[in-house]
CSV table of C-alpha atoms and ligand atoms in Angstrom, one decimal:
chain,number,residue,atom,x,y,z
A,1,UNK,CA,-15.5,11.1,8.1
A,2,UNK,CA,-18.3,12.5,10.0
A,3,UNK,CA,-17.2,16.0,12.1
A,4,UNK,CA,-19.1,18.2,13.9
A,5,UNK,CA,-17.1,21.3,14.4
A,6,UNK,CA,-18.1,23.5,17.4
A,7,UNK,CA,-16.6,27.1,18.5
A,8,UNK,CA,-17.6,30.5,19.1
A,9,UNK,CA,-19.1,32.8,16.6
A,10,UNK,CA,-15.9,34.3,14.8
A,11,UNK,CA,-13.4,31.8,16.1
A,12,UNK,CA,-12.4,30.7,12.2
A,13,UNK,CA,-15.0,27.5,11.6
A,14,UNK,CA,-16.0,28.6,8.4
A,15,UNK,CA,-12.1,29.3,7.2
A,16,UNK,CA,-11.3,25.9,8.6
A,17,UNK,CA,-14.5,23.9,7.7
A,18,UNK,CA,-13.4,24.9,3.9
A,19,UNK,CA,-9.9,23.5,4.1
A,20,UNK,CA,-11.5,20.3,5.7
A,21,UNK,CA,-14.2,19.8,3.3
A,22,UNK,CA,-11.2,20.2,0.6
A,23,UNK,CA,-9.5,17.0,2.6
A,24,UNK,CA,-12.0,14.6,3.5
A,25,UNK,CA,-14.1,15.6,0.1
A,26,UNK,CA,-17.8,15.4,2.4
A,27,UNK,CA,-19.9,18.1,1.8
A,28,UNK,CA,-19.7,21.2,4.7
A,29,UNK,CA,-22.8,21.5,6.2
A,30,UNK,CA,-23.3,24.6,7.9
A,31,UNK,CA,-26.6,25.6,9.1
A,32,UNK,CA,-25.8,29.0,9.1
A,33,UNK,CA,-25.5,29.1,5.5
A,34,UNK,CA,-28.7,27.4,5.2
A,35,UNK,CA,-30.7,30.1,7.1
A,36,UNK,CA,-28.6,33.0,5.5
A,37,UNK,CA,-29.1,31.3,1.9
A,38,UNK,CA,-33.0,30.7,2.5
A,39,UNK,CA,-32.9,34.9,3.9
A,40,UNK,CA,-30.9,35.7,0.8
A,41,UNK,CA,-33.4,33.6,-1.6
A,42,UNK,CA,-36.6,35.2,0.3
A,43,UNK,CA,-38.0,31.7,0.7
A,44,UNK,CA,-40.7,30.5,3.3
A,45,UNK,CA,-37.9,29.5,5.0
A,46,UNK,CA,-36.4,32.7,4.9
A,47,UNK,CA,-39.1,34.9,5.8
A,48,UNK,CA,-39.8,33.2,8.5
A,49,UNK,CA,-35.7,33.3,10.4
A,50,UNK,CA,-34.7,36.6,9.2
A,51,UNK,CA,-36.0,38.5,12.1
A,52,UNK,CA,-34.4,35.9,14.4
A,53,UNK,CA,-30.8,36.0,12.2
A,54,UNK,CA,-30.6,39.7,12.6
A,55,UNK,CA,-31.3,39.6,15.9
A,56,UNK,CA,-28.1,36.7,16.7
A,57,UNK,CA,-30.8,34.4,18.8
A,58,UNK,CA,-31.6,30.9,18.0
A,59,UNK,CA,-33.8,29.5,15.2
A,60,UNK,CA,-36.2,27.2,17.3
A,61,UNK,CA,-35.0,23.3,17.6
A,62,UNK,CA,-37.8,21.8,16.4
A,63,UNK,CA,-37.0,23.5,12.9
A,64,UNK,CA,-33.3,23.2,13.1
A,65,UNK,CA,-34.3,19.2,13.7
A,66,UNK,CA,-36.5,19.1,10.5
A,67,UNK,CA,-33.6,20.9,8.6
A,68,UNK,CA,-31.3,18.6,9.4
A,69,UNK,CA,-33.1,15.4,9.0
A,70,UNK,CA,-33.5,16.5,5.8
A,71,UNK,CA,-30.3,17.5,5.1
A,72,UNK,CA,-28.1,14.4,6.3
A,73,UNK,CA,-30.7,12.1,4.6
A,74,UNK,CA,-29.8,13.7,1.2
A,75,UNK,CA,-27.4,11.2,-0.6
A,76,UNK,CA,-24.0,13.1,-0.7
A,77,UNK,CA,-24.4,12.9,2.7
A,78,UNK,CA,-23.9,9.6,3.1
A,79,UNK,CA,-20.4,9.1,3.0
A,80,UNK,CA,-19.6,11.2,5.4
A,81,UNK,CA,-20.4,15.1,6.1
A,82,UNK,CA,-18.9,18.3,8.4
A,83,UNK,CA,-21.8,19.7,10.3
A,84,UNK,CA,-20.8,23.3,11.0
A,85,UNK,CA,-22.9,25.5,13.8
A,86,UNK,CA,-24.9,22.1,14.9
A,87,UNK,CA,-25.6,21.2,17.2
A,88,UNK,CA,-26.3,24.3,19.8
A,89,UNK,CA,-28.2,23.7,22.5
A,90,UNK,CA,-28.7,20.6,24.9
A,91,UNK,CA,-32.1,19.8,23.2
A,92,UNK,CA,-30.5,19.6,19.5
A,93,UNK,CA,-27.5,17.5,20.9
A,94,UNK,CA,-30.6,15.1,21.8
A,95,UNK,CA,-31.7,15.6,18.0
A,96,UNK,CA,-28.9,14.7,16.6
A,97,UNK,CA,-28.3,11.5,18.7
A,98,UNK,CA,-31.7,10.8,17.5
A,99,UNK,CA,-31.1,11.0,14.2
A,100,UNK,CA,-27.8,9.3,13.7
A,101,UNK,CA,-29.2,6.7,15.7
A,102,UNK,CA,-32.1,5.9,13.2
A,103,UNK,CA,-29.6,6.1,10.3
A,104,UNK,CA,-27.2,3.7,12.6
A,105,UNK,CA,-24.4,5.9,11.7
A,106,UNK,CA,-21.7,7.5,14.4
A,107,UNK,CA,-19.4,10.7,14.9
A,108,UNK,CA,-15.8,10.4,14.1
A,109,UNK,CA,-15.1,13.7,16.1
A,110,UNK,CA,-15.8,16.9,17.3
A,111,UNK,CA,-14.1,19.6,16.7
A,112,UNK,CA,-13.7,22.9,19.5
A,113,UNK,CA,-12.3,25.7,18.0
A,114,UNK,CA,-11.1,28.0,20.8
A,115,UNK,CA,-9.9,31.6,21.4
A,116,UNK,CA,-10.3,34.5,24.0
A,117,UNK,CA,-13.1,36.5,23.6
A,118,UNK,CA,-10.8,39.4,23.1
A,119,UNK,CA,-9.9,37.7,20.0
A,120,UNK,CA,-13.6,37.0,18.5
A,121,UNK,CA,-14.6,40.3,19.0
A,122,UNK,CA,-11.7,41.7,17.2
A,123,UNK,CA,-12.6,39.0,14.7
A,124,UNK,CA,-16.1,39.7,14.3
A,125,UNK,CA,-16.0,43.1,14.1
A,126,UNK,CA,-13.3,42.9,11.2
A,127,UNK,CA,-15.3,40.5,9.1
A,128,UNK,CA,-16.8,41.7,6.5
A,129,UNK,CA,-18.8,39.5,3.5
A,130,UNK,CA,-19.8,39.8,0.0
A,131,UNK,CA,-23.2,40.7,-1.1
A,132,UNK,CA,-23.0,39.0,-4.4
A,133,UNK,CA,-21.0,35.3,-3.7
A,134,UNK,CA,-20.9,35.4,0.2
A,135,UNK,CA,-17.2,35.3,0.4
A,136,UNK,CA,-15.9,36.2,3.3
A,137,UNK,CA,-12.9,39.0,4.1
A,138,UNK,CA,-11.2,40.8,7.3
A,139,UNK,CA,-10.5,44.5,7.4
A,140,UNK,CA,-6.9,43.7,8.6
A,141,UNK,CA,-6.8,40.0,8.3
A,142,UNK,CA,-8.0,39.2,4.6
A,143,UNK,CA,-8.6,42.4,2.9
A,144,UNK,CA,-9.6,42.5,-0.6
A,145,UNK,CA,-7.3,44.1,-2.7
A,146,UNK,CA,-9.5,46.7,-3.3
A,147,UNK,CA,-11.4,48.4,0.0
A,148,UNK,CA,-14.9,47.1,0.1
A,149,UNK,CA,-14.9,45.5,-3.3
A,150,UNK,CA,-14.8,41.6,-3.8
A,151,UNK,CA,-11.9,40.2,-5.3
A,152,UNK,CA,-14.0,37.7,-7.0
A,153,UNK,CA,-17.0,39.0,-8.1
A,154,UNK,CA,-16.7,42.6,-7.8
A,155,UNK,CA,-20.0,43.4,-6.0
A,156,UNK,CA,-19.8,45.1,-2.5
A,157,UNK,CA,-18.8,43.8,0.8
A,158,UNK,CA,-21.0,44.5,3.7
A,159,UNK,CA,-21.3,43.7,7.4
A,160,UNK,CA,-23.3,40.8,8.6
A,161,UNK,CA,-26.2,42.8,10.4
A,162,UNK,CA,-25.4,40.0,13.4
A,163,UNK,CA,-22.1,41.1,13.5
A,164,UNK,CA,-22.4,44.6,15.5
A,165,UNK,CA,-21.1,45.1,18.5
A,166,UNK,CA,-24.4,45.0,20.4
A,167,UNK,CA,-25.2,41.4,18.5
A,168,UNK,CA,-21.7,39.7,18.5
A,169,UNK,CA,-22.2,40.2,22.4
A,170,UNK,CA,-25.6,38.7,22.7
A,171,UNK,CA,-24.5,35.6,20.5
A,172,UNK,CA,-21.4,35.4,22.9
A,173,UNK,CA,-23.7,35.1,25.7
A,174,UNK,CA,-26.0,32.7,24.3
A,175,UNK,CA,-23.0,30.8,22.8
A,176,UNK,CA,-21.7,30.3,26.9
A,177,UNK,CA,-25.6,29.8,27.8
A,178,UNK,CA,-26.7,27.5,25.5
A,179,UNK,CA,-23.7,25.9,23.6
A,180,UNK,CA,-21.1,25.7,25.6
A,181,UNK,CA,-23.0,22.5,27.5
A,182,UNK,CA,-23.0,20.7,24.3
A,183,UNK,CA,-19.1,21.0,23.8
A,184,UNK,CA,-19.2,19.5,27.8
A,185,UNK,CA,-21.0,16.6,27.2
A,186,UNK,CA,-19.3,15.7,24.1
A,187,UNK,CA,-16.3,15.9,26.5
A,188,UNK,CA,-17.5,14.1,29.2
A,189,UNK,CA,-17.8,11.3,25.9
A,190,UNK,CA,-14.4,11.5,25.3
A,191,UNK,CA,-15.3,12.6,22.1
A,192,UNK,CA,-14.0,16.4,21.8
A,193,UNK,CA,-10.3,17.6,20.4
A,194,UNK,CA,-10.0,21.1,21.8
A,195,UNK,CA,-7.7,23.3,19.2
A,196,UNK,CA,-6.1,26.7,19.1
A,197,UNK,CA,-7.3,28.7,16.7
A,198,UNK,CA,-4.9,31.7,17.3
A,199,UNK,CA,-2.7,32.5,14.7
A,200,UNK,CA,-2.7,32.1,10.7
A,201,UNK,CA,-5.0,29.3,8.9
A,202,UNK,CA,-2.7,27.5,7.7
A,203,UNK,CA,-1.2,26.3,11.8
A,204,UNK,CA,-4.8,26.2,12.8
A,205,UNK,CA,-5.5,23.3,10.3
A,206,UNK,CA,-2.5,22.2,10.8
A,207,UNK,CA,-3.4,21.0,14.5
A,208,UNK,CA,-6.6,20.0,12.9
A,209,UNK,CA,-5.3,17.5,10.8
A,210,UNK,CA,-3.1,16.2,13.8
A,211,UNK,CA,-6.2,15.8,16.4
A,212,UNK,CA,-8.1,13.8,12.9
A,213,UNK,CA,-4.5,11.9,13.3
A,214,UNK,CA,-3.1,12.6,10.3
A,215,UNK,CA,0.1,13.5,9.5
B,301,AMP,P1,-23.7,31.1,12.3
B,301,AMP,O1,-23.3,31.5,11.0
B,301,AMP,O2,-23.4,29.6,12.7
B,301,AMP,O3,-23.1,32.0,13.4
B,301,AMP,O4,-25.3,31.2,12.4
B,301,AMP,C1,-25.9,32.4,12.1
B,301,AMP,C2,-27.3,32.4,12.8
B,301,AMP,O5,-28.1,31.4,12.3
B,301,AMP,C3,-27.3,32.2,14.3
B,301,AMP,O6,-27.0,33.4,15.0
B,301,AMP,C4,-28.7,31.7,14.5
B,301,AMP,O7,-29.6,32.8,14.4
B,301,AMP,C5,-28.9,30.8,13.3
B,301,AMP,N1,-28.5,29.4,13.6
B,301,AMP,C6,-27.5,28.8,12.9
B,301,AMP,N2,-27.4,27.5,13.4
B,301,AMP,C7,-28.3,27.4,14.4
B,301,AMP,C8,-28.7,26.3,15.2
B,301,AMP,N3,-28.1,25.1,15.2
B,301,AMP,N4,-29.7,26.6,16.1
B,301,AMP,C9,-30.4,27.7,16.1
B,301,AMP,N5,-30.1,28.8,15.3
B,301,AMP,C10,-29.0,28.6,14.4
């Protein structure tokens, strides 16, 4: 199975992008998790996005390209792979084309997780994520079972710095600018399956699994 799964900031890919990984057993690509990773790590890499990160605007395309050129060429890649928060703008939907092209391989779907924006900001501002392991938790939604603590590993859960107020808006923006295009020509392809993500998890993949057909 090769999925890209597209949606707002907050909408629930992550949550959903784990349960599918689980299924189809291809490794969840999310280039979000790269950049935060390489920010965590302090690698060149790193150094040179974390300014960008905090500030919820857009790593440039030519290095999002480069990352994942380099990232679907890796073997475990091969059989298949969830890309997660990729492609983003007009110009990397052009990468990507590009790329699958040269490796003659081609989508089995994409994904559109949808919701109000009432919603994601509720969402977003909720969410809060470990320090240590990077799991994530809600306030209301998912809480740990103790208050700011990780129920795995014990360190402390903060706040993505993206996800104030001020930020979640400007990535809302840019989402409608600069992504929302992309999920239109996918569906001008016939290629996108729009799906709810109100409610619990477990309906939301639910209508997942139905769109991938299955049962
Ligand atoms: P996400 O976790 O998908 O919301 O991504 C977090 C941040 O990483 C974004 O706000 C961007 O700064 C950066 N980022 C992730 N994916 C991309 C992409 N495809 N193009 C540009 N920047 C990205």
């Amino acid at each position: 199975m090769r999925i890209v799964l597209m949606g707002m900031p907050g909408v629930g890919k992550g949550t959903q992008a784990e349960r599918l990984r689980v299924e189809f057993g291809v490794p969840h690509i999310s280039t979000g998790d790269i950049l935060r990773d390489a920010v965590r790590e302090g690698s060149a890499l790193g150094r040179r996005v974390k300014a960008t990160l905090d500030a919820g605007e857009l790593v440039s395309d030519e290095l999002m390209q480069a990352l994942i050129r380099e990232r679907l060429g890796r073997p475990d890649a091969r059989g298949g792979f969830l890309l997660d928060g990729y492609p983003r703008t007009a110009e990397q939907l052009a990468a990507l084309d590009a790329i699958l092209g040269a490796l003659s391989l081609r989508l089995d779907a994409v994904l559109l997780l949808t919701a109000s924006e009432a919603e994601i900001l509720r969402r977003l501002g909720g969410r809060r994520i470990c320090s240590g392991c990077a799991a994530v938790y809600h306030v209301d939604d998912h809480p740990p079972a103790a208050p700011g603590v990780c129920d795995r590993c014990g360190a402390a859960l903060v706040q993505r710095e993206d996800d104030t107020e001020r930020v979640i808006r400007a990535r809302l923006q840019l989402y409608r600018s600069r992504t929302q295009p992309v999920a239109d020509a996918y569906r001008q392809r016939g290629a996108l399956h729009e799906i709810d993500a109100a409610g619990d998890p477990a309906g939301v993949f639910a209508r997942l699994r139905r769109a991938l057909g299955r049962t």
